[in-house]
Amino acid sequence: MTELLDGLWQASLWLAVGVVVLAVLRPLLVRLGGVALAYRSWWLLPLLLLALMLPLPQVALLEHVPTLPLKVVPGAVEGMAGQSLPWAGLLLLAWMMGAVLCLLRDLRAQRRFERGMGQLCARADGSWQASADPGLPALVGLWRPRIVVGPDFDQQFTAQEQGLILQHERSHRRNGDHWANGALLMARAVFWFHPLLPWASRRFLRDQELACDARTIAPQPALRGLYASTLLKAQLVHPVAPAVCHWRSQPVLKERIAMLKQSKRKALPWVSGQVLVVGLCLGMGAVAWASQGGAAADGQAGAAMDREIEVEKMPPPSYPKSAFEQRQVGVVNLRVEVDAKGHPTDVQVLSATNPGVFDAVSIAAARSWTYRPAIKNGKPVAGAVKIPITYAMDNTEDSQ
C-alpha cells in the first residue's frame, strides 16, 4: 500500500519536473524546429513514467543475515483504543475515488458528444456525416477512428475548403493523435490531484493542433490564406470531448493563424530536431530511472563500507485481543526480504512458540516498517534480516 503511494509521489514529482522543463524549452524548440518539434517533445512525460517503472539492476544478495530483536507488551491491544490511524489506506482510498470520478466524468463527456452526433451516414470521400453537430468536423473514436462532419458541411464549406479539413483530420489519424488523447485521458484520471496537469493538458492539445496544421499545409504553402479563412469560418463555440481531435479549437485560434503566417523554413534540419528531442527524453529518463536508488542510498553516496539492513521506523505490532485475554505469550521469528530500494518484498515466519496466535500481526507489522537497505561496496543491495518478536505480558527482561 505504502509502495503504491510512494510510487505515485515519485511519479508526480518527475511529472512536475518534466512539465517545467517543457515549458521552459518550448519557445526554443519552436524557434529551432517549429511546432512539430515542440509537439514531439511531449514524449518526455510518458518516457519519464516508463523509466520509473523499470527495475534497477539487482546486485548479489548480501550473504550475512543480521538479527534485530523486538519485544511486545500489551500496550496496544488489537481491537482496543490506541490504534494508529490508517492514513496510508485513507490516502489510497481518496486517490482511487478521485481517479474513478475523473475517469467517469471524461467518459461521460465523450459519450455525450458521440450521442449528440445522432445517426451517421457514410460519404463518398471516406468520411461520415452526422445528423447533428455537437462540435464537428472531428476525428472520433479510439479503436476505429472515423472522420465525422456536420450536417451542413457541404453548404458551409467549398469543395477546396472541405479538402483541407479532411486532410487535417486524416493527418490526425495517421499521426496517432487520437491514441495520444486517449493516453491523456488516462493520465488525467491517475494524476487528478496534480496541480500542473491541467495546464499541461491544455498546452499539449494546443501543440497537437498546431503541429497538425503545420503538417497539413506544408505540402501546399500557397493555400495558407485559404486554410486560415477556413479556420475562421468554422470557429464556433461548442462543447468538446476529451478523446476527440476537433477541427474547431476556439482557445488556440490566434496561435493557429499566427503559425500559418510563418512561411520561412526553420534553421534546424529535421534530423537534428529529432536528435535533440530524443536526447532530451533519453537523458531525463535515465536520470529518473537512476534516481530510484537515490532514496535507498540517501546519505551513503560516498560510503565505501558495508552496512547491514536497518529498520528506521519499527512500531510494534498490536497484541492480539484474544491472546491478551487468555494471557498467552510467545516468540515469533521472522525473516524479512528487503530489496535495494528498502522495500520489504517477502516476510516469512521461520518459527513460532505459539503457532497461529501472533503470526498474522507479526507479518503485518513487518510489512509496514520502514527499512534502510544493506550497503555492499558502497551500493544498496537486496538482503534479508531476522527479527525475533517476543510477546510478553510485562516489560521485564525474562523471556521464553
mmCIF file of C-alpha atoms in Angstrom:
data_model
loop_
_atom_site.group_PDB
_atom_site.id
_atom_site.type_symbol
_atom_site.label_atom_id
_atom_site.label_comp_id
_atom_site.label_asym_id
_atom_site.label_seq_id
_atom_site.Cartn_x
_atom_site.Cartn_y
_atom_site.Cartn_z
ATOM 1 C CA MET A 1 0.000 0.000 0.000
ATOM 2 C CA THR A 2 2.699 2.466 1.003
ATOM 3 C CA GLU A 3 4.750 1.369 -2.021
ATOM 4 C CA LEU A 4 1.948 2.444 -4.357
ATOM 5 C CA LEU A 5 1.676 5.817 -2.620
ATOM 6 C CA ASP A 6 5.447 6.252 -2.798
ATOM 7 C CA GLY A 7 5.359 5.420 -6.497
ATOM 8 C CA LEU A 8 2.598 7.962 -7.146
ATOM 9 C CA TRP A 9 4.501 10.585 -5.202
ATOM 10 C CA GLN A 10 7.737 9.949 -7.098
ATOM 11 C CA ALA A 11 5.915 9.913 -10.451
ATOM 12 C CA SER A 12 4.153 13.184 -9.579
ATOM 13 C CA LEU A 13 7.451 14.870 -8.756
ATOM 14 C CA TRP A 14 9.021 13.784 -12.026
ATOM 15 C CA LEU A 15 5.925 14.817 -13.962
ATOM 16 C CA ALA A 16 6.252 18.267 -12.431
ATOM 17 C CA VAL A 17 9.930 18.388 -13.409
ATOM 18 C CA GLY A 18 9.101 17.287 -16.943
ATOM 19 C CA VAL A 19 6.304 19.846 -17.358
ATOM 20 C CA VAL A 20 8.535 22.678 -16.120
ATOM 21 C CA VAL A 21 11.348 21.618 -18.453
ATOM 22 C CA LEU A 22 8.983 21.511 -21.444
ATOM 23 C CA ALA A 23 7.505 24.898 -20.547
ATOM 24 C CA VAL A 24 10.974 26.443 -20.387
ATOM 25 C CA LEU A 25 12.279 24.778 -23.556
ATOM 26 C CA ARG A 26 9.152 25.174 -25.704
ATOM 27 C CA PRO A 27 9.997 28.665 -27.098
ATOM 28 C CA LEU A 28 13.462 27.399 -28.037
ATOM 29 C CA LEU A 29 12.090 24.244 -29.662
ATOM 30 C CA VAL A 30 9.540 26.238 -31.663
ATOM 31 C CA ARG A 31 12.222 28.653 -32.820
ATOM 32 C CA LEU A 32 14.605 25.861 -33.805
ATOM 33 C CA GLY A 33 12.296 23.259 -35.288
ATOM 34 C CA GLY A 34 8.756 24.592 -35.388
ATOM 35 C CA VAL A 35 5.591 23.493 -33.619
ATOM 36 C CA ALA A 36 6.004 19.897 -34.794
ATOM 37 C CA LEU A 37 9.213 19.603 -32.790
ATOM 38 C CA ALA A 38 7.530 21.126 -29.730
ATOM 39 C CA TYR A 39 4.686 18.619 -30.041
ATOM 40 C CA ARG A 40 7.066 15.661 -30.249
ATOM 41 C CA SER A 41 8.841 16.861 -27.117
ATOM 42 C CA TRP A 42 5.769 15.822 -25.090
ATOM 43 C CA TRP A 43 7.053 12.252 -25.387
ATOM 44 C CA LEU A 44 9.223 13.239 -22.432
ATOM 45 C CA LEU A 45 6.392 12.772 -19.912
ATOM 46 C CA PRO A 46 5.391 9.156 -20.721
ATOM 47 C CA LEU A 47 9.059 8.200 -21.019
ATOM 48 C CA LEU A 48 9.723 9.587 -17.531
ATOM 49 C CA LEU A 49 6.883 7.473 -16.143
ATOM 50 C CA LEU A 50 8.148 4.424 -18.019
ATOM 51 C CA ALA A 51 11.672 4.952 -16.664
ATOM 52 C CA LEU A 52 10.342 4.977 -13.110
ATOM 53 C CA MET A 53 8.682 1.605 -13.718
ATOM 54 C CA LEU A 54 11.880 -0.074 -14.936
ATOM 55 C CA PRO A 55 13.591 -2.039 -12.158
ATOM 56 C CA LEU A 56 17.079 -1.222 -11.040
ATOM 57 C CA PRO A 57 19.683 -3.952 -11.631
ATOM 58 C CA GLN A 58 19.820 -6.276 -8.662
ATOM 59 C CA VAL A 59 23.189 -6.721 -7.022
ATOM 60 C CA ALA A 60 24.097 -10.009 -5.379
ATOM 61 C CA LEU A 61 22.202 -10.727 -2.171
ATOM 62 C CA LEU A 62 24.127 -9.938 0.991
ATOM 63 C CA GLU A 63 25.045 -13.298 2.496
ATOM 64 C CA HIS A 64 25.045 -12.287 6.161
ATOM 65 C CA VAL A 65 21.567 -12.112 7.731
ATOM 66 C CA PRO A 66 21.544 -9.843 10.796
ATOM 67 C CA THR A 67 19.107 -10.206 13.693
ATOM 68 C CA LEU A 68 17.032 -7.370 15.156
ATOM 69 C CA PRO A 69 15.096 -8.471 18.261
ATOM 70 C CA LEU A 70 11.837 -6.806 19.311
ATOM 71 C CA LYS A 71 9.711 -7.195 22.425
ATOM 72 C CA VAL A 72 5.962 -6.514 22.508
ATOM 73 C CA VAL A 73 3.897 -5.958 25.627
ATOM 74 C CA PRO A 74 0.120 -5.359 25.773
ATOM 75 C CA GLY A 75 0.425 -1.584 25.431
ATOM 76 C CA ALA A 76 -1.816 -1.506 22.378
ATOM 77 C CA VAL A 77 -4.218 -4.428 22.327
ATOM 78 C CA GLU A 78 -5.790 -5.294 18.981
ATOM 79 C CA GLY A 79 -9.371 -4.055 18.813
ATOM 80 C CA MET A 80 -8.925 -1.609 21.733
ATOM 81 C CA ALA A 81 -8.308 2.120 21.813
ATOM 82 C CA GLY A 82 -4.894 3.399 20.849
ATOM 83 C CA GLN A 83 -4.740 2.038 17.318
ATOM 84 C CA SER A 84 -2.994 4.356 14.891
ATOM 85 C CA LEU A 85 -4.951 5.979 12.097
ATOM 86 C CA PRO A 86 -4.577 4.013 8.846
ATOM 87 C CA TRP A 87 -3.528 7.139 6.965
ATOM 88 C CA ALA A 88 -1.988 5.170 4.087
ATOM 89 C CA GLY A 89 -5.253 3.324 3.485
ATOM 90 C CA LEU A 90 -7.248 6.552 3.637
ATOM 91 C CA LEU A 91 -4.929 8.285 1.174
ATOM 92 C CA LEU A 92 -5.082 5.334 -1.185
ATOM 93 C CA LEU A 93 -8.885 5.275 -0.971
ATOM 94 C CA ALA A 94 -9.069 9.024 -1.666
ATOM 95 C CA TRP A 95 -6.787 8.643 -4.693
ATOM 96 C CA MET A 96 -8.835 5.740 -6.078
ATOM 97 C CA MET A 97 -12.108 7.611 -5.633
ATOM 98 C CA GLY A 98 -10.694 10.696 -7.335
ATOM 99 C CA ALA A 99 -9.319 8.638 -10.238
ATOM 100 C CA VAL A 100 -12.620 6.819 -10.770
ATOM 101 C CA LEU A 101 -14.662 10.037 -10.612
ATOM 102 C CA CYS A 102 -12.333 11.827 -13.021
ATOM 103 C CA LEU A 103 -12.396 8.919 -15.469
ATOM 104 C CA LEU A 104 -16.187 8.631 -15.300
ATOM 105 C CA ARG A 105 -16.535 12.375 -15.885
ATOM 106 C CA ASP A 106 -14.406 12.284 -19.045
ATOM 107 C CA LEU A 107 -16.053 9.109 -20.352
ATOM 108 C CA ARG A 108 -19.464 10.657 -19.771
ATOM 109 C CA ALA A 109 -18.451 13.760 -21.731
ATOM 110 C CA GLN A 110 -17.145 11.556 -24.533
ATOM 111 C CA ARG A 111 -20.346 9.512 -24.576
ATOM 112 C CA ARG A 112 -22.483 12.647 -24.551
ATOM 113 C CA PHE A 113 -20.584 14.006 -27.554
ATOM 114 C CA GLU A 114 -20.938 10.782 -29.543
ATOM 115 C CA ARG A 115 -24.646 10.549 -28.791
ATOM 116 C CA GLY A 116 -25.040 14.186 -29.797
ATOM 117 C CA MET A 117 -23.892 13.384 -33.346
ATOM 118 C CA GLY A 118 -27.026 11.324 -33.980
ATOM 119 C CA GLN A 119 -27.053 8.867 -36.872
ATOM 120 C CA LEU A 120 -24.003 8.623 -39.140
ATOM 121 C CA CYS A 121 -24.040 8.113 -42.891
ATOM 122 C CA ALA A 122 -21.006 7.172 -44.985
ATOM 123 C CA ARG A 123 -19.828 9.728 -47.553
ATOM 124 C CA ALA A 124 -18.041 9.167 -50.824
ATOM 125 C CA ASP A 125 -14.891 10.964 -49.577
ATOM 126 C CA GLY A 126 -14.360 8.385 -46.808
ATOM 127 C CA SER A 127 -15.784 10.497 -44.015
ATOM 128 C CA TRP A 128 -19.077 10.151 -42.145
ATOM 129 C CA GLN A 129 -21.879 12.692 -41.978
ATOM 130 C CA ALA A 130 -23.738 13.184 -38.711
ATOM 131 C CA SER A 131 -27.366 14.205 -38.386
ATOM 132 C CA ALA A 132 -26.483 16.727 -35.646
ATOM 133 C CA ASP A 133 -23.470 18.931 -34.880
ATOM 134 C CA PRO A 134 -22.151 18.794 -31.286
ATOM 135 C CA GLY A 135 -18.754 20.166 -32.390
ATOM 136 C CA LEU A 136 -17.822 18.876 -35.846
ATOM 137 C CA PRO A 137 -15.793 18.227 -38.015
ATOM 138 C CA ALA A 138 -13.697 15.909 -35.834
ATOM 139 C CA LEU A 139 -11.837 12.625 -35.698
ATOM 140 C CA VAL A 140 -13.954 10.478 -33.374
ATOM 141 C CA GLY A 141 -13.146 7.109 -31.870
ATOM 142 C CA LEU A 142 -10.159 5.251 -30.492
ATOM 143 C CA TRP A 143 -10.170 1.698 -31.854
ATOM 144 C CA ARG A 144 -11.922 2.615 -35.118
ATOM 145 C CA PRO A 145 -11.414 6.371 -35.583
ATOM 146 C CA ARG A 146 -13.749 7.997 -38.090
ATOM 147 C CA ILE A 147 -13.764 11.467 -39.585
ATOM 148 C CA VAL A 148 -17.234 12.865 -38.889
ATOM 149 C CA VAL A 149 -18.580 16.080 -40.423
ATOM 150 C CA GLY A 150 -21.686 18.052 -39.586
ATOM 151 C CA PRO A 151 -24.997 18.014 -41.459
ATOM 152 C CA ASP A 152 -24.236 21.414 -43.090
ATOM 153 C CA PHE A 153 -20.696 20.532 -44.141
ATOM 154 C CA ASP A 154 -21.363 20.747 -47.881
ATOM 155 C CA GLN A 155 -23.267 24.018 -47.580
ATOM 156 C CA GLN A 156 -20.843 25.693 -45.149
ATOM 157 C CA PHE A 157 -17.582 24.947 -46.953
ATOM 158 C CA THR A 158 -16.469 24.960 -50.575
ATOM 159 C CA ALA A 159 -15.011 21.839 -52.139
ATOM 160 C CA GLN A 160 -11.453 23.120 -51.655
ATOM 161 C CA GLU A 161 -12.122 24.011 -48.019
ATOM 162 C CA GLN A 162 -13.630 20.584 -47.436
ATOM 163 C CA GLY A 163 -10.475 19.018 -48.818
ATOM 164 C CA LEU A 164 -8.293 20.971 -46.384
ATOM 165 C CA ILE A 165 -10.428 19.969 -43.409
ATOM 166 C CA LEU A 166 -10.407 16.308 -44.384
ATOM 167 C CA GLN A 167 -6.625 16.413 -44.915
ATOM 168 C CA HIS A 168 -6.264 17.886 -41.424
ATOM 169 C CA GLU A 169 -8.307 15.139 -39.797
ATOM 170 C CA ARG A 170 -6.564 12.408 -41.812
ATOM 171 C CA SER A 171 -3.251 13.801 -40.591
ATOM 172 C CA HIS A 172 -4.517 13.428 -37.014
ATOM 173 C CA ARG A 173 -5.360 9.794 -37.729
ATOM 174 C CA ARG A 174 -2.074 8.957 -39.465
ATOM 175 C CA ASN A 175 -0.081 10.547 -36.664
ATOM 176 C CA GLY A 176 -1.976 8.635 -33.950
ATOM 177 C CA ASP A 177 -3.210 11.771 -32.219
ATOM 178 C CA HIS A 178 -6.400 10.001 -31.143
ATOM 179 C CA TRP A 179 -4.277 7.499 -29.208
ATOM 180 C CA ALA A 180 -2.384 10.368 -27.604
ATOM 181 C CA ASN A 181 -5.683 11.873 -26.466
ATOM 182 C CA GLY A 182 -6.751 8.523 -25.015
ATOM 183 C CA ALA A 183 -3.475 8.323 -23.074
ATOM 184 C CA LEU A 184 -4.033 11.878 -21.839
ATOM 185 C CA LEU A 185 -7.498 10.897 -20.614
ATOM 186 C CA MET A 186 -5.984 8.091 -18.526
ATOM 187 C CA ALA A 187 -3.200 10.327 -17.210
ATOM 188 C CA ARG A 188 -5.716 12.934 -16.079
ATOM 189 C CA ALA A 189 -7.541 10.223 -14.163
ATOM 190 C CA VAL A 190 -4.445 8.757 -12.487
ATOM 191 C CA PHE A 191 -2.901 12.138 -11.633
ATOM 192 C CA TRP A 192 -6.119 14.038 -10.998
ATOM 193 C CA PHE A 193 -4.509 15.693 -7.972
ATOM 194 C CA HIS A 194 -1.501 17.078 -9.867
ATOM 195 C CA PRO A 195 -1.567 20.908 -9.908
ATOM 196 C CA LEU A 196 0.373 21.229 -13.191
ATOM 197 C CA LEU A 197 -1.556 18.626 -15.188
ATOM 198 C CA PRO A 198 -4.469 20.909 -16.263
ATOM 199 C CA TRP A 199 -2.047 23.407 -17.781
ATOM 200 C CA ALA A 200 -0.003 20.635 -19.376
ATOM 201 C CA SER A 201 -3.162 19.093 -20.887
ATOM 202 C CA ARG A 202 -4.236 22.382 -22.459
ATOM 203 C CA ARG A 203 -0.749 23.097 -23.800
ATOM 204 C CA PHE A 204 -0.422 19.555 -25.187
ATOM 205 C CA LEU A 205 -3.733 19.784 -27.088
ATOM 206 C CA ARG A 206 -2.777 23.196 -28.460
ATOM 207 C CA ASP A 207 0.574 21.904 -29.690
ATOM 208 C CA GLN A 208 -1.244 18.936 -31.213
ATOM 209 C CA GLU A 209 -3.484 21.181 -33.304
ATOM 210 C CA LEU A 210 -0.621 23.491 -34.294
ATOM 211 C CA ALA A 211 1.514 20.523 -35.376
ATOM 212 C CA CYS A 212 -1.364 19.067 -37.383
ATOM 213 C CA ASP A 213 -1.905 22.409 -39.121
ATOM 214 C CA ALA A 214 1.789 22.544 -39.984
ATOM 215 C CA ARG A 215 1.749 19.005 -41.422
ATOM 216 C CA THR A 216 -1.363 19.727 -43.465
ATOM 217 C CA ILE A 217 -0.200 22.985 -45.015
ATOM 218 C CA ALA A 218 3.482 22.057 -45.519
ATOM 219 C CA PRO A 219 2.979 20.405 -48.973
ATOM 220 C CA GLN A 220 0.795 23.301 -50.202
ATOM 221 C CA PRO A 221 2.064 26.592 -48.710
ATOM 222 C CA ALA A 222 0.146 28.631 -51.302
ATOM 223 C CA LEU A 223 -3.109 27.648 -49.553
ATOM 224 C CA ARG A 224 -2.176 29.251 -46.215
ATOM 225 C CA GLY A 225 -4.656 32.087 -46.721
ATOM 226 C CA LEU A 226 -7.488 29.734 -47.641
ATOM 227 C CA TYR A 227 -6.613 27.497 -44.693
ATOM 228 C CA ALA A 228 -6.783 30.467 -42.300
ATOM 229 C CA SER A 229 -10.131 31.634 -43.670
ATOM 230 C CA THR A 230 -11.479 28.094 -43.324
ATOM 231 C CA LEU A 231 -10.421 28.097 -39.663
ATOM 232 C CA LEU A 232 -12.193 31.415 -39.122
ATOM 233 C CA LYS A 233 -15.336 30.179 -40.829
ATOM 234 C CA ALA A 234 -15.530 27.133 -38.581
ATOM 235 C CA GLN A 235 -14.783 28.808 -35.266
ATOM 236 C CA LEU A 236 -17.996 28.358 -33.305
ATOM 237 C CA VAL A 237 -18.238 27.674 -29.587
ATOM 238 C CA HIS A 238 -19.100 24.033 -28.955
ATOM 239 C CA PRO A 239 -18.525 21.660 -26.061
ATOM 240 C CA VAL A 240 -15.566 19.398 -26.717
ATOM 241 C CA ALA A 241 -14.957 15.749 -25.908
ATOM 242 C CA PRO A 242 -11.762 14.613 -24.143
ATOM 243 C CA ALA A 243 -10.737 11.951 -26.697
ATOM 244 C CA VAL A 244 -11.728 13.728 -29.939
ATOM 245 C CA CYS A 245 -9.484 15.619 -32.378
ATOM 246 C CA HIS A 246 -11.608 18.681 -33.168
ATOM 247 C CA TRP A 247 -11.198 20.892 -36.203
ATOM 248 C CA ARG A 248 -12.734 23.703 -34.185
ATOM 249 C CA SER A 249 -10.458 24.946 -31.396
ATOM 250 C CA GLN A 250 -11.601 28.338 -30.158
ATOM 251 C CA PRO A 251 -8.910 28.912 -27.470
ATOM 252 C CA VAL A 252 -5.985 28.357 -29.863
ATOM 253 C CA LEU A 253 -7.330 30.182 -32.922
ATOM 254 C CA LYS A 254 -4.893 33.131 -32.682
ATOM 255 C CA GLU A 255 -1.925 30.786 -32.356
ATOM 256 C CA ARG A 256 -3.045 28.727 -35.344
ATOM 257 C CA ILE A 257 -3.475 31.808 -37.537
ATOM 258 C CA ALA A 258 -0.112 33.221 -36.390
ATOM 259 C CA MET A 259 1.613 29.934 -37.177
ATOM 260 C CA LEU A 260 0.214 29.935 -40.708
ATOM 261 C CA LYS A 261 1.853 33.327 -41.324
ATOM 262 C CA GLN A 262 5.308 31.866 -40.616
ATOM 263 C CA SER A 263 6.253 30.899 -44.147
ATOM 264 C CA LYS A 264 10.030 30.808 -43.684
ATOM 265 C CA ARG A 265 11.725 27.467 -43.139
ATOM 266 C CA LYS A 266 13.227 26.664 -39.794
ATOM 267 C CA ALA A 267 17.001 26.780 -39.485
ATOM 268 C CA LEU A 268 17.332 23.454 -37.674
ATOM 269 C CA PRO A 269 17.278 20.409 -40.012
ATOM 270 C CA TRP A 270 14.635 17.762 -39.359
ATOM 271 C CA VAL A 271 17.144 15.092 -38.282
ATOM 272 C CA SER A 272 18.863 17.466 -35.870
ATOM 273 C CA GLY A 273 15.499 18.291 -34.298
ATOM 274 C CA GLN A 274 14.743 14.615 -33.749
ATOM 275 C CA VAL A 275 18.171 14.065 -32.198
ATOM 276 C CA LEU A 276 17.547 16.999 -29.861
ATOM 277 C CA VAL A 277 14.178 15.666 -28.673
ATOM 278 C CA VAL A 278 15.389 12.068 -28.383
ATOM 279 C CA GLY A 279 18.427 13.202 -26.436
ATOM 280 C CA LEU A 280 16.256 15.241 -24.072
ATOM 281 C CA CYS A 281 13.871 12.338 -23.463
ATOM 282 C CA LEU A 282 16.564 9.706 -23.008
ATOM 283 C CA GLY A 283 18.699 11.939 -20.816
ATOM 284 C CA MET A 284 15.936 12.866 -18.388
ATOM 285 C CA GLY A 285 14.557 9.324 -18.474
ATOM 286 C CA ALA A 286 17.959 7.966 -17.450
ATOM 287 C CA VAL A 287 18.157 10.453 -14.582
ATOM 288 C CA ALA A 288 14.656 9.494 -13.400
ATOM 289 C CA TRP A 289 15.497 5.774 -13.608
ATOM 290 C CA ALA A 290 18.738 6.206 -11.692
ATOM 291 C CA SER A 291 17.004 8.345 -9.050
ATOM 292 C CA GLN A 292 15.094 5.290 -7.800
ATOM 293 C CA GLY A 293 18.158 4.186 -5.900
ATOM 294 C CA GLY A 294 18.769 7.673 -4.535
ATOM 295 C CA ALA A 295 16.361 7.375 -1.633
ATOM 296 C CA ALA A 296 17.712 3.983 -0.721
ATOM 297 C CA ALA A 297 21.263 5.252 -0.666
ATOM 298 C CA ASP A 298 20.487 8.632 0.882
ATOM 299 C CA GLY A 299 23.397 9.752 2.942
ATOM 300 C CA GLN A 300 25.505 6.859 1.650
ATOM 301 C CA ALA A 301 26.735 8.259 -1.650
ATOM 302 C CA GLY A 302 30.328 8.382 -0.526
ATOM 303 C CA ALA A 303 30.253 5.353 1.705
ATOM 304 C CA ALA A 304 32.613 2.524 0.839
ATOM 305 C CA MET A 305 31.935 0.388 3.923
ATOM 306 C CA ASP A 306 29.349 -2.368 4.056
ATOM 307 C CA ARG A 307 26.254 -1.924 6.177
ATOM 308 C CA GLU A 308 23.586 -4.317 7.290
ATOM 309 C CA ILE A 309 19.871 -3.724 6.899
ATOM 310 C CA GLU A 310 18.469 -1.164 9.323
ATOM 311 C CA VAL A 311 14.888 -0.511 10.384
ATOM 312 C CA GLU A 312 14.159 3.240 10.602
ATOM 313 C CA LYS A 313 10.570 3.042 11.826
ATOM 314 C CA MET A 314 9.559 -0.074 13.725
ATOM 315 C CA PRO A 315 6.246 0.450 15.555
ATOM 316 C CA PRO A 316 5.456 -2.745 17.490
ATOM 317 C CA PRO A 317 2.542 -4.899 16.401
ATOM 318 C CA SER A 318 -0.675 -4.816 18.388
ATOM 319 C CA TYR A 319 -1.063 -7.527 20.993
ATOM 320 C CA PRO A 320 -3.929 -9.770 19.797
ATOM 321 C CA LYS A 321 -7.005 -9.234 21.958
ATOM 322 C CA SER A 322 -7.723 -12.940 22.345
ATOM 323 C CA ALA A 323 -4.130 -13.642 23.396
ATOM 324 C CA PHE A 324 -4.243 -10.794 25.897
ATOM 325 C CA GLU A 325 -7.468 -12.062 27.445
ATOM 326 C CA GLN A 326 -6.033 -15.587 27.739
ATOM 327 C CA ARG A 327 -2.644 -14.224 28.895
ATOM 328 C CA GLN A 328 -0.838 -16.030 26.105
ATOM 329 C CA VAL A 329 2.822 -15.261 25.369
ATOM 330 C CA GLY A 330 5.215 -16.426 22.678
ATOM 331 C CA VAL A 331 8.066 -15.709 20.304
ATOM 332 C CA VAL A 332 7.750 -15.348 16.520
ATOM 333 C CA ASN A 333 10.944 -15.491 14.426
ATOM 334 C CA LEU A 334 10.550 -13.608 11.135
ATOM 335 C CA ARG A 335 12.753 -13.407 8.056
ATOM 336 C CA VAL A 336 12.172 -10.210 6.049
ATOM 337 C CA GLU A 337 13.495 -9.861 2.492
ATOM 338 C CA VAL A 338 14.339 -6.234 1.642
ATOM 339 C CA ASP A 339 15.159 -5.056 -1.889
ATOM 340 C CA ALA A 340 17.771 -2.500 -2.898
ATOM 341 C CA LYS A 341 15.258 0.342 -2.511
ATOM 342 C CA GLY A 342 14.414 -0.557 1.080
ATOM 343 C CA HIS A 343 11.031 -2.133 0.347
ATOM 344 C CA PRO A 344 10.054 -5.392 2.088
ATOM 345 C CA THR A 345 9.411 -7.952 -0.647
ATOM 346 C CA ASP A 346 8.709 -11.067 1.428
ATOM 347 C CA VAL A 347 8.020 -11.858 5.089
ATOM 348 C CA GLN A 348 8.222 -15.431 6.359
ATOM 349 C CA VAL A 349 7.634 -16.988 9.770
ATOM 350 C CA LEU A 350 10.649 -19.176 10.500
ATOM 351 C CA SER A 351 9.319 -20.486 13.810
ATOM 352 C CA ALA A 352 6.757 -19.644 16.477
ATOM 353 C CA THR A 353 6.458 -20.960 20.057
ATOM 354 C CA ASN A 354 2.705 -20.452 19.921
ATOM 355 C CA PRO A 355 1.859 -21.070 16.244
ATOM 356 C CA GLY A 356 -1.067 -19.206 14.709
ATOM 357 C CA VAL A 357 -1.561 -16.781 17.625
ATOM 358 C CA PHE A 358 0.905 -13.997 16.808
ATOM 359 C CA ASP A 359 1.838 -14.849 13.205
ATOM 360 C CA ALA A 360 -0.611 -12.564 11.357
ATOM 361 C CA VAL A 361 0.043 -9.426 13.420
ATOM 362 C CA SER A 362 3.794 -10.019 13.202
ATOM 363 C CA ILE A 363 3.753 -10.292 9.390
ATOM 364 C CA ALA A 364 1.505 -7.239 9.024
ATOM 365 C CA ALA A 365 3.779 -5.180 11.240
ATOM 366 C CA ALA A 366 6.929 -6.237 9.382
ATOM 367 C CA ARG A 367 5.407 -5.207 6.047
ATOM 368 C CA SER A 368 4.606 -1.742 7.412
ATOM 369 C CA TRP A 369 8.060 -0.975 8.795
ATOM 370 C CA THR A 370 10.477 1.394 7.070
ATOM 371 C CA TYR A 371 13.815 -0.173 6.167
ATOM 372 C CA ARG A 372 17.187 1.087 5.018
ATOM 373 C CA PRO A 373 18.741 -1.385 2.576
ATOM 374 C CA ALA A 374 22.048 -3.075 3.117
ATOM 375 C CA ILE A 375 25.136 -1.436 1.630
ATOM 376 C CA LYS A 376 27.780 -3.518 -0.116
ATOM 377 C CA ASN A 377 30.802 -1.913 -1.786
ATOM 378 C CA GLY A 378 29.134 1.461 -1.388
ATOM 379 C CA LYS A 379 25.934 0.460 -3.235
ATOM 380 C CA PRO A 380 22.479 -0.520 -1.890
ATOM 381 C CA VAL A 381 21.796 -4.222 -2.323
ATOM 382 C CA ALA A 382 18.995 -6.632 -1.622
ATOM 383 C CA GLY A 383 19.256 -8.586 1.621
ATOM 384 C CA ALA A 384 17.385 -10.164 4.470
ATOM 385 C CA VAL A 385 17.033 -9.624 8.215
ATOM 386 C CA LYS A 386 15.865 -11.925 11.011
ATOM 387 C CA ILE A 387 13.535 -10.340 13.552
ATOM 388 C CA PRO A 388 12.548 -12.348 16.636
ATOM 389 C CA ILE A 389 9.449 -10.745 18.185
ATOM 390 C CA THR A 390 8.765 -11.615 21.811
ATOM 391 C CA TYR A 391 5.197 -11.229 23.067
ATOM 392 C CA ALA A 392 5.183 -10.932 26.871
ATOM 393 C CA MET A 393 2.629 -9.841 29.460
ATOM 394 C CA ASP A 394 5.081 -7.473 31.173
ATOM 395 C CA ASN A 395 8.155 -5.454 30.302
ATOM 396 C CA THR A 396 10.679 -7.493 32.299
ATOM 397 C CA GLU A 397 13.729 -8.931 30.604
ATOM 398 C CA ASP A 398 12.914 -12.589 31.096
ATOM 399 C CA SER A 399 11.638 -14.384 28.035
ATOM 400 C CA GLN A 400 10.843 -17.878 26.983
#
